[in-house]
CSV table of C-alpha atoms in Angstrom, one decimal:
chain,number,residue,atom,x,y,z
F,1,UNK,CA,-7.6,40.1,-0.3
F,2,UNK,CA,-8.9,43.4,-0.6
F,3,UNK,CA,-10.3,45.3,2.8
F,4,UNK,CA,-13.8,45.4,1.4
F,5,UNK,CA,-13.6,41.2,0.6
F,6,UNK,CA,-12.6,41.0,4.7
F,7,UNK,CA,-15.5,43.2,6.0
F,8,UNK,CA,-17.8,42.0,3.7
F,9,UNK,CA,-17.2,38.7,5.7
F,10,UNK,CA,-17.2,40.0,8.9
F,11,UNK,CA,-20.7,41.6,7.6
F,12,UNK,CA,-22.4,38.4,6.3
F,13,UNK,CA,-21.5,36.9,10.3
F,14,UNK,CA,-22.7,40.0,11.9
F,15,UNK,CA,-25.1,42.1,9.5
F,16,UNK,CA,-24.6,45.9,10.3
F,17,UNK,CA,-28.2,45.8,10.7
F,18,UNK,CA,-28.2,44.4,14.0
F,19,UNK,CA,-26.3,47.3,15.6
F,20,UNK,CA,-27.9,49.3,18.1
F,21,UNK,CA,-28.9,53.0,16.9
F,22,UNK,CA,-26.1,54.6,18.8
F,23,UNK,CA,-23.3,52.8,17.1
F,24,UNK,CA,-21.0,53.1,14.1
F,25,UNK,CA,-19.9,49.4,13.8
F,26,UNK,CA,-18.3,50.0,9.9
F,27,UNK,CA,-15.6,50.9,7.5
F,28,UNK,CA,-14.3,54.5,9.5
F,29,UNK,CA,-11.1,54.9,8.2
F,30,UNK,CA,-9.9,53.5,4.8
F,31,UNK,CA,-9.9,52.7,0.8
F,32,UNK,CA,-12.3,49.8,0.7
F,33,UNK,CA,-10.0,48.9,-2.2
F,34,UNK,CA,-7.2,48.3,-0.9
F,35,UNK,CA,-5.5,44.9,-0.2
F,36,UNK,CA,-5.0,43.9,3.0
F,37,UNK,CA,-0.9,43.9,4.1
F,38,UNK,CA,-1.6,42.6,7.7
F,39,UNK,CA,-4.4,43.3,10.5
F,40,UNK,CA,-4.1,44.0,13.7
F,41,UNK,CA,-7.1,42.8,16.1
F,42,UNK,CA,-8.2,44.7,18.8
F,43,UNK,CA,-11.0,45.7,21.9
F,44,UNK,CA,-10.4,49.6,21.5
F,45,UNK,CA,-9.4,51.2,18.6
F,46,UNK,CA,-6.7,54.2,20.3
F,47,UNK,CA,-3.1,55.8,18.9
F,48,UNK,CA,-1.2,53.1,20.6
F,49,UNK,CA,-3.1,50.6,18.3
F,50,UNK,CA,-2.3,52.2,15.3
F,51,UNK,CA,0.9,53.0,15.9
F,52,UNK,CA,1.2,48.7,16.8
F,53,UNK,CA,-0.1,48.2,13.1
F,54,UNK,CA,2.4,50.9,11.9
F,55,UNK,CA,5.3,49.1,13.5
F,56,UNK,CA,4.1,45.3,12.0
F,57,UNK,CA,3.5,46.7,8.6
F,58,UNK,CA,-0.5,46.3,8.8
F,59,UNK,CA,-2.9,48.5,7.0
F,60,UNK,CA,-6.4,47.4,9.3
F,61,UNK,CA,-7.6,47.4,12.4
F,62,UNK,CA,-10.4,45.5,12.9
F,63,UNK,CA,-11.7,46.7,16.7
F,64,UNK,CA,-15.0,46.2,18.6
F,65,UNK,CA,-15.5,49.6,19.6
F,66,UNK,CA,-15.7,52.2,17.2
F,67,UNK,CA,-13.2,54.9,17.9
F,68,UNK,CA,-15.7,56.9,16.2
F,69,UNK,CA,-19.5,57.6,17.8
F,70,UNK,CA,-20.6,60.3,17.0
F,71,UNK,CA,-20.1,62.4,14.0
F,72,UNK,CA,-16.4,64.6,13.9
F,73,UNK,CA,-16.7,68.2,13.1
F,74,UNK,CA,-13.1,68.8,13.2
F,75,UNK,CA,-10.0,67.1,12.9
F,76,UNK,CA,-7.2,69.1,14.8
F,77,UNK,CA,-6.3,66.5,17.3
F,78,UNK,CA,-7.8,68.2,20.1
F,79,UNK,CA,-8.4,64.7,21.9
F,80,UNK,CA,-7.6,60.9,21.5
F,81,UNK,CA,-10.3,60.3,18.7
F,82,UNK,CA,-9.3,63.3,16.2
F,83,UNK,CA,-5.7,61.7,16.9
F,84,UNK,CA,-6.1,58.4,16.4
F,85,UNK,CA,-8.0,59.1,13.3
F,86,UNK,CA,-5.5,61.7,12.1
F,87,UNK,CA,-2.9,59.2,12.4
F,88,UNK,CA,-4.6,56.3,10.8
F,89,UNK,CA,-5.3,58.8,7.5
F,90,UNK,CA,-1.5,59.9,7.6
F,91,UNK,CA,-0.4,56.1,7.9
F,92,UNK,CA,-3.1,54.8,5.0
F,93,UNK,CA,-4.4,52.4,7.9
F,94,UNK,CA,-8.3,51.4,7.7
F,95,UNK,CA,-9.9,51.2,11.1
F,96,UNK,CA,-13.2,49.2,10.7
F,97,UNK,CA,-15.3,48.6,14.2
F,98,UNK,CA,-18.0,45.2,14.4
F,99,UNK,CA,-19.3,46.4,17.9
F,100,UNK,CA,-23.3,45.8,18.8
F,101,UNK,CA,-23.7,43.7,15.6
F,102,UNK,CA,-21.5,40.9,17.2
F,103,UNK,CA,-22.9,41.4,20.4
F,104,UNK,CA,-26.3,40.6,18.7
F,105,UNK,CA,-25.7,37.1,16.7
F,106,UNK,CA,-26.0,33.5,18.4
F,107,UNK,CA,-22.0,33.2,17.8
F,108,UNK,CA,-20.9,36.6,18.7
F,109,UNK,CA,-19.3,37.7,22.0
F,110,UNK,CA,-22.0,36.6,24.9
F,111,UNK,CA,-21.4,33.0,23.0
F,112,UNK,CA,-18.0,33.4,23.8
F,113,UNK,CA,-18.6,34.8,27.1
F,114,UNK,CA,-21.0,31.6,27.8
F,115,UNK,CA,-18.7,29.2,26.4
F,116,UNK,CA,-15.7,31.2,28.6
F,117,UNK,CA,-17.9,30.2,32.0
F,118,UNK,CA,-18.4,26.7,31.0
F,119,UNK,CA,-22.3,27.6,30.0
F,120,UNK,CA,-24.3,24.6,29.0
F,121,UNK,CA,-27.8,25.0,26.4
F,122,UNK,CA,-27.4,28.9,26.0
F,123,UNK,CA,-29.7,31.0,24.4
F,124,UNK,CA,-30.2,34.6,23.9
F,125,UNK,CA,-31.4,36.4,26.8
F,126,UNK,CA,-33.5,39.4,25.2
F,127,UNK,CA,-34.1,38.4,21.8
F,128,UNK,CA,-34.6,41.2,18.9
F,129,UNK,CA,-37.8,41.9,17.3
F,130,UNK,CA,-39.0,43.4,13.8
F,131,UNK,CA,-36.3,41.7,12.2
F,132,UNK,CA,-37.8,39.1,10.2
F,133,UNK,CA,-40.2,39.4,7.3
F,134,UNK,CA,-42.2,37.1,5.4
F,135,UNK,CA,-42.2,36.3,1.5
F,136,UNK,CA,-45.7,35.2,-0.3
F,137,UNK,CA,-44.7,34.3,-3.9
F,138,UNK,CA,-47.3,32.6,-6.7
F,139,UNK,CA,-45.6,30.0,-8.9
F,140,UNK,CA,-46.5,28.3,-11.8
F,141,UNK,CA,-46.5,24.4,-9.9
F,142,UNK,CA,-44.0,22.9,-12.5
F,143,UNK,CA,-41.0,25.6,-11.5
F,144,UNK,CA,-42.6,25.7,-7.6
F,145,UNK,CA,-39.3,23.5,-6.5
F,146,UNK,CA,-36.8,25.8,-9.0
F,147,UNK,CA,-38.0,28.8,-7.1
F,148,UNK,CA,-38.1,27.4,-3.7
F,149,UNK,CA,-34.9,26.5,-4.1
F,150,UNK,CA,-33.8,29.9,-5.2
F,151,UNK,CA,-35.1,31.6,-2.3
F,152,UNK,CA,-33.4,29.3,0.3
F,153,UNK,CA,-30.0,29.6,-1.3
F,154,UNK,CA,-30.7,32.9,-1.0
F,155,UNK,CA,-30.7,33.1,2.7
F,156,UNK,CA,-34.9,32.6,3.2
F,157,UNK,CA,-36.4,30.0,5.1
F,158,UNK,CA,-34.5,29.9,8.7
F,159,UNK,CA,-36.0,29.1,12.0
F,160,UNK,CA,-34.1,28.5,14.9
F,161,UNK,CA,-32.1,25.1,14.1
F,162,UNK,CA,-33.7,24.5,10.9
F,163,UNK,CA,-33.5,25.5,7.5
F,164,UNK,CA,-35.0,25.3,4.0
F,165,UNK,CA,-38.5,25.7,6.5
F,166,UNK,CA,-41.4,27.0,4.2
F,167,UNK,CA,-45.2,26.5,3.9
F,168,UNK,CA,-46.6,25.4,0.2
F,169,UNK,CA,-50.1,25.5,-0.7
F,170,UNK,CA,-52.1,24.9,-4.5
F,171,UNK,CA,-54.9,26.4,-6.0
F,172,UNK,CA,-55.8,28.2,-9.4
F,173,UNK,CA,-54.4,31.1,-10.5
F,174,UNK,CA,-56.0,33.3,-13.0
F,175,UNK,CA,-54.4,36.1,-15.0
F,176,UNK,CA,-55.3,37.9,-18.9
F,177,UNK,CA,-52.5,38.9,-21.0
F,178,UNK,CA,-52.7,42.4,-22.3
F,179,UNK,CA,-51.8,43.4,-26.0
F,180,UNK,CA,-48.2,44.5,-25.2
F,181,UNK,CA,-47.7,41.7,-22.6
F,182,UNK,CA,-45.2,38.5,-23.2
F,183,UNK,CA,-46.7,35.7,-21.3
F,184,UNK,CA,-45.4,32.5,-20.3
F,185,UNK,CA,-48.2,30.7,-20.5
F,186,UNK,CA,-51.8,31.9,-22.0
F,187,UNK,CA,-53.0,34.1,-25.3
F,188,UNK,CA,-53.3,37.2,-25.6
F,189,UNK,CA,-56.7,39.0,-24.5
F,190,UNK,CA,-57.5,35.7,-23.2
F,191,UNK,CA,-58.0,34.9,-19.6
F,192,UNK,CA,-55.8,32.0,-18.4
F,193,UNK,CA,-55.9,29.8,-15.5
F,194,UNK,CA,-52.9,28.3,-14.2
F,195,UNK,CA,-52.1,25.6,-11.1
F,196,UNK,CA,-50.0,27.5,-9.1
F,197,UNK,CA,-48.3,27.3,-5.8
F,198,UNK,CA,-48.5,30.0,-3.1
F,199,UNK,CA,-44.7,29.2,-1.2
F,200,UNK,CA,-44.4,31.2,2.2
F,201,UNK,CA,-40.9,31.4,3.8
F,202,UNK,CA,-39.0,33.5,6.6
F,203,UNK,CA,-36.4,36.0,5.9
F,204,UNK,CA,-33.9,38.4,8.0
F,205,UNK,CA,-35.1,42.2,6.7
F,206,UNK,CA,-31.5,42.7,5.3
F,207,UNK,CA,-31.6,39.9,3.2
F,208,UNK,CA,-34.6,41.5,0.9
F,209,UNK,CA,-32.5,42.8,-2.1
F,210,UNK,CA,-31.3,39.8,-2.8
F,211,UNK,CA,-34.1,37.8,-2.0
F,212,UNK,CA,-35.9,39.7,-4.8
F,213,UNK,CA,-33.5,39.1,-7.0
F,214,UNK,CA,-33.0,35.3,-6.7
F,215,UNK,CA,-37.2,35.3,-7.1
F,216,UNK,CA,-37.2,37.4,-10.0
F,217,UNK,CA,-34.2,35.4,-11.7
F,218,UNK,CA,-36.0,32.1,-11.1
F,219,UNK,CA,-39.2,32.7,-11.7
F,220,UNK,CA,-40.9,31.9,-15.3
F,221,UNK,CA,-43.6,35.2,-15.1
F,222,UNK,CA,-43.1,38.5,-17.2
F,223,UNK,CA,-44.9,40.1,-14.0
F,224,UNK,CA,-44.2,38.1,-10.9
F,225,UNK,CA,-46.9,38.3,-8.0
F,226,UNK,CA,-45.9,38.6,-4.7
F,227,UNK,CA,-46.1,40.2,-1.1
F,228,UNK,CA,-43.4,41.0,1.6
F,229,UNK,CA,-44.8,41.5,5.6
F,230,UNK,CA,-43.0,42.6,8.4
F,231,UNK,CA,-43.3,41.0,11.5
F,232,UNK,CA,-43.3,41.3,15.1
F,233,UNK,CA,-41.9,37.6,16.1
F,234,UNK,CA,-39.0,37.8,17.9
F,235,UNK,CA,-36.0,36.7,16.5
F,236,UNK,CA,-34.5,33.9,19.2
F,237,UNK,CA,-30.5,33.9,16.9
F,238,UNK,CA,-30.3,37.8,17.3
F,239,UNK,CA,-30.7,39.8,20.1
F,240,UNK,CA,-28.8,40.8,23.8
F,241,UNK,CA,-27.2,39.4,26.3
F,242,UNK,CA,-27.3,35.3,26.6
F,243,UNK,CA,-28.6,33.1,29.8
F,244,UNK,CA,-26.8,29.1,30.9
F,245,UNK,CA,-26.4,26.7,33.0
F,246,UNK,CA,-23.5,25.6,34.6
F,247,UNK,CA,-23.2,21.6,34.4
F,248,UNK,CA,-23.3,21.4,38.0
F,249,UNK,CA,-24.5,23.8,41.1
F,250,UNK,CA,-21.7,25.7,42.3
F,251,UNK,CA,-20.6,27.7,45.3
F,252,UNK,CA,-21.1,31.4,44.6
F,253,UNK,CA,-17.4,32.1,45.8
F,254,UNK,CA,-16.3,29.3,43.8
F,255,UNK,CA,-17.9,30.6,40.6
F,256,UNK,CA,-16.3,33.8,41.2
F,257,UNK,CA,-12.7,32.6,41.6
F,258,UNK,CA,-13.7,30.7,38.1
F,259,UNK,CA,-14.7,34.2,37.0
F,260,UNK,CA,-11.4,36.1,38.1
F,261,UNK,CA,-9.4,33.3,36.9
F,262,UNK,CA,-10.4,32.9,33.0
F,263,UNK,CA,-10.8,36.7,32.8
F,264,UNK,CA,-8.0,38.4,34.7
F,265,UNK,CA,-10.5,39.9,37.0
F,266,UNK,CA,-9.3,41.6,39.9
F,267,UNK,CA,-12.2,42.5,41.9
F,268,UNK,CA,-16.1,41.8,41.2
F,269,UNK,CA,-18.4,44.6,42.9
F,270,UNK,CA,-21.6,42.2,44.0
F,271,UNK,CA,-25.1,42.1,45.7
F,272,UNK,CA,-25.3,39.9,48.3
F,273,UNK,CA,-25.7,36.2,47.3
F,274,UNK,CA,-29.6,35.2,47.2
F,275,UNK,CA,-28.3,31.0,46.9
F,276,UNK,CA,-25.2,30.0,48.5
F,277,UNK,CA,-25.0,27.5,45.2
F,278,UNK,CA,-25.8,28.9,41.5
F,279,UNK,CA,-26.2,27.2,38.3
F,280,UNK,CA,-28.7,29.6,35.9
F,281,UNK,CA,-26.1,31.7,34.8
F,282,UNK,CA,-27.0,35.4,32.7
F,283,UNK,CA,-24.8,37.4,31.4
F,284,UNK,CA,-23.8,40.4,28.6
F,285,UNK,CA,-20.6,41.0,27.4
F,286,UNK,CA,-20.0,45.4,28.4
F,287,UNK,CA,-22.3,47.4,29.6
F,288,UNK,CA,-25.4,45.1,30.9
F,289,UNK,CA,-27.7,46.6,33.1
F,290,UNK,CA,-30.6,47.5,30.9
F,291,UNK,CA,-30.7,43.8,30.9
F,292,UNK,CA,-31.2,43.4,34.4
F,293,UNK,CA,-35.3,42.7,34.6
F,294,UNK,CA,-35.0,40.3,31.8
F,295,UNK,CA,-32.1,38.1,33.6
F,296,UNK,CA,-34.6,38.4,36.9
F,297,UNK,CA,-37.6,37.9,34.6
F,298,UNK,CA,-36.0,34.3,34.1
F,299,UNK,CA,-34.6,33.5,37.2
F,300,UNK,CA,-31.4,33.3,36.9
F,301,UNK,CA,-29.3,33.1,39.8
F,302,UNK,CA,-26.4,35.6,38.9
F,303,UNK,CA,-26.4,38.3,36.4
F,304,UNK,CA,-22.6,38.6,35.1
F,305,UNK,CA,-21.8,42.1,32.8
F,306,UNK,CA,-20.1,45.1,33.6
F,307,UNK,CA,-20.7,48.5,34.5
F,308,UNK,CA,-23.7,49.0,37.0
F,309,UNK,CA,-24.1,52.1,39.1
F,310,UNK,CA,-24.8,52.6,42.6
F,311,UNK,CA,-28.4,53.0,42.4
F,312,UNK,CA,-29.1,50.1,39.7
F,313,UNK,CA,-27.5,47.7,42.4
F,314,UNK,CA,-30.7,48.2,44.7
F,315,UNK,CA,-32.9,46.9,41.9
F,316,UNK,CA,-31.9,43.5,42.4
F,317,UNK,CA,-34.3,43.5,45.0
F,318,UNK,CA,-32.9,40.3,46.8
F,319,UNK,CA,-34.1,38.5,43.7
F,320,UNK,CA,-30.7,37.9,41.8
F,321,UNK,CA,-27.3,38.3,42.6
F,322,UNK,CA,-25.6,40.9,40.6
F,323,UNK,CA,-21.7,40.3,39.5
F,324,UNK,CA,-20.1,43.4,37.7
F,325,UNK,CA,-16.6,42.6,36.8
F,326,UNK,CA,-16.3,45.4,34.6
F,327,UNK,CA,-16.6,46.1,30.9
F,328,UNK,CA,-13.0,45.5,29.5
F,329,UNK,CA,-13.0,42.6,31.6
F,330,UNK,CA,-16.1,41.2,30.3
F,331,UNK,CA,-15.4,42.1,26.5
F,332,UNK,CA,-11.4,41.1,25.9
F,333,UNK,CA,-12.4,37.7,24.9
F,334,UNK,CA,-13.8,39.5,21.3
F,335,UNK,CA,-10.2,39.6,20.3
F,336,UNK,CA,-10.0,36.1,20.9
F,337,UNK,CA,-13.2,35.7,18.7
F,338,UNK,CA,-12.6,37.4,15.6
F,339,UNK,CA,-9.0,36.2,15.4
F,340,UNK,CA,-10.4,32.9,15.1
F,341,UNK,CA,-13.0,33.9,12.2
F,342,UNK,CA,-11.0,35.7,10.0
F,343,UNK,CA,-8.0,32.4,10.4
F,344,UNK,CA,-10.7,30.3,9.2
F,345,UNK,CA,-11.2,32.0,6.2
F,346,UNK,CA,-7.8,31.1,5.2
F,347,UNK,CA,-6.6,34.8,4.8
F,348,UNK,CA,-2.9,35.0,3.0
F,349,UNK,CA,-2.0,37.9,5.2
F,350,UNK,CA,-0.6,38.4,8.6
F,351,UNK,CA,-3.1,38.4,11.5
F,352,UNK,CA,-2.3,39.8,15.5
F,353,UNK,CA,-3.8,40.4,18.5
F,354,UNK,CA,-2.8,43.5,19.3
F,355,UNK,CA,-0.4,43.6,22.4
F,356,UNK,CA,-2.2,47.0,23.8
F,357,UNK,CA,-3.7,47.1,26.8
F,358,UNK,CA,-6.8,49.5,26.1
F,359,UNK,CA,-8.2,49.3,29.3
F,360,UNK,CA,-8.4,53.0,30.9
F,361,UNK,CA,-9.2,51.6,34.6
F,362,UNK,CA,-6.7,50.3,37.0
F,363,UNK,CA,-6.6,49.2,40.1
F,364,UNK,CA,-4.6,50.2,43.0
């Protein structure tokens, strides 16, 4: 398997379009051509890593976060990122990041986190907008189903739980064929009406290409009428942060202990318990606090994430009880995660966790 068959899997589960404007969840480092001799899976991408893929005879590291933010403007190896990426480049190792993007999608990392904490009926917390669009397409009625069909192979028509979801309604379309036109149907310089179908459907914005292209394949018209809209509906599969219950109420202290126990937690900073039991659980993989009114905002009775300061402890205002366990803590389970993914796509070459500890905090 080449590295650009691998990421364009990775890609299809978490489209690069989710990621948040600040990120660089892509292909870094690395020939998209080349095969794939081994990958190493990690949290961080950092020299230690690399030199771990070096040492097993693997050519990618597949990390959640990106070793590179912002843009370089040197490469001297004045600090960790130059190096790492210096040493990637001398070592022909690709380094390709899938970091907000998987955070975003329904079975990303807060599924895993929720599924991690026992979490029953989850759901995304803050849902994403301006993601969807909607397709209006005119169809001759006898290849309406051919189309229809097209454009939900193609990825249209998804709500929720349900697929193949479109709206169909009939009426009479008219159209006259001009002197260099090759119609499907009608004469030339004549005006011709036809029983067409109108078919509405659903789509994710970075599906349009080759939504187009199924339509324009399928479709029996020279000239093919339609209209794509953007809209504002929230999109309840994509979006941050997730919210569960826990089957049962629990003891706040014995949550915890659950908490330090699945993810080798050593301390949890906390606000002061507002129930002695919870059972409404929220939660974001990482950094979570800009999450913080929508977690109140739905009454949950403990937020779960990782890196809150001082000050944004006060604004649980004795409404929720805030549990920061920290951000490595909170996001090591993504290893787990896309381990699992790529082994189901049956991959021929060697897959690790990498052995690295990446987290720069420690406790004394």
């Amino acid at each position: 398997m080449k590295i650009k068959e691998l990421t364009h899997l990775l890609e299809q589960w978490a489209p690069p379009s989710y990621q948040e404007s600040y990120d660089n969840a892509r292909l870094i480092v690395g020939n998209p051509q080349a095969e794939i001799t081994g990958v190493i899976i990690s949290l961080d991408c950092v020299e230690d890593v690399v030199e771990e893929a070096i040492q097993k005879g693997c050519n990618l590291v597949v990390s959640h976060h990106p070793i590179v933010f912002k843009g370089l403007k040197s490469l001297t190896g004045k600090n960790y990122v130059e190096r790492t990426v210096l040493k990637a480049i001398k070592n022909d190792i690709a380094l390709y990041a899938i970091h907000t993007n998987l955070d975003a999608v329904m079975t990303g990392v807060n599924a895993k986190f929720a599924q991690k904490l026992g979490l029953e009926n989850y759901q995304i917390l803050a849902p994403k907008s301006s993601l969807l669009k909607k397709m209006e397409v005119f169809v001759p009625k006898t290849h309406a189903k051919e189309v229809q069909n097209a454009l939900f192979e193609a990825g249209a028509g998804n709500i929720g739980n349900y697929d193949q979801c479109s709206f169909n309604t009939q009426g009479q379309g008219t159209f006259r064929a001009k002197d260099q036109a090759k119609p499907f149907v009608g004469n030339i310089d004549e005006r011709h009406e036809e029983h067409e179908v109108k078919i509405e459907v659903i789509f994710e914005k970075h599906q349009e290409y080759s939504l187009v292209q199924a339509l324009k394949q399928t479709h029996p018209y020279e000239e093919v009428a339609y209209y794509i809209l953007s809209l504002e509906n929230s999109h309840t599969q994509v979006g941050s942060g997730m919210v569960g219950m826990l089957p049962e109420p629990m003891p706040w202290q014995t949550f915890f202990n659950h908490i330090k126990t699945t993810f080798g937690v050593e301390a949890i900073k906390h606000t002061k318990p507002i129930k002695q039991e919870v059972q409404k659980i929220a939660l974001c993989g990482g950094s979570g606090s800009f999450l913080l009114a929508k977690a109140k905002g739905i009454q949950a009775d403990v937020f779960v994430t990782g890196d809150f300061k001082y000050h944004e402890f006060f604004d649980a205002e004795d409404q929720i009880m805030i549990a920061d366990i920290g951000h490595y803590e909170s996001e090591h389970l993504t290893i787990e995660l896309i381990d699992e993914f790529i082994r189901e796509k049956n991959c021929t070459f060697a897959i690790y966790r990498s052995e690295q500890n990446t987290n720069p905090i420690s406790f004394f």
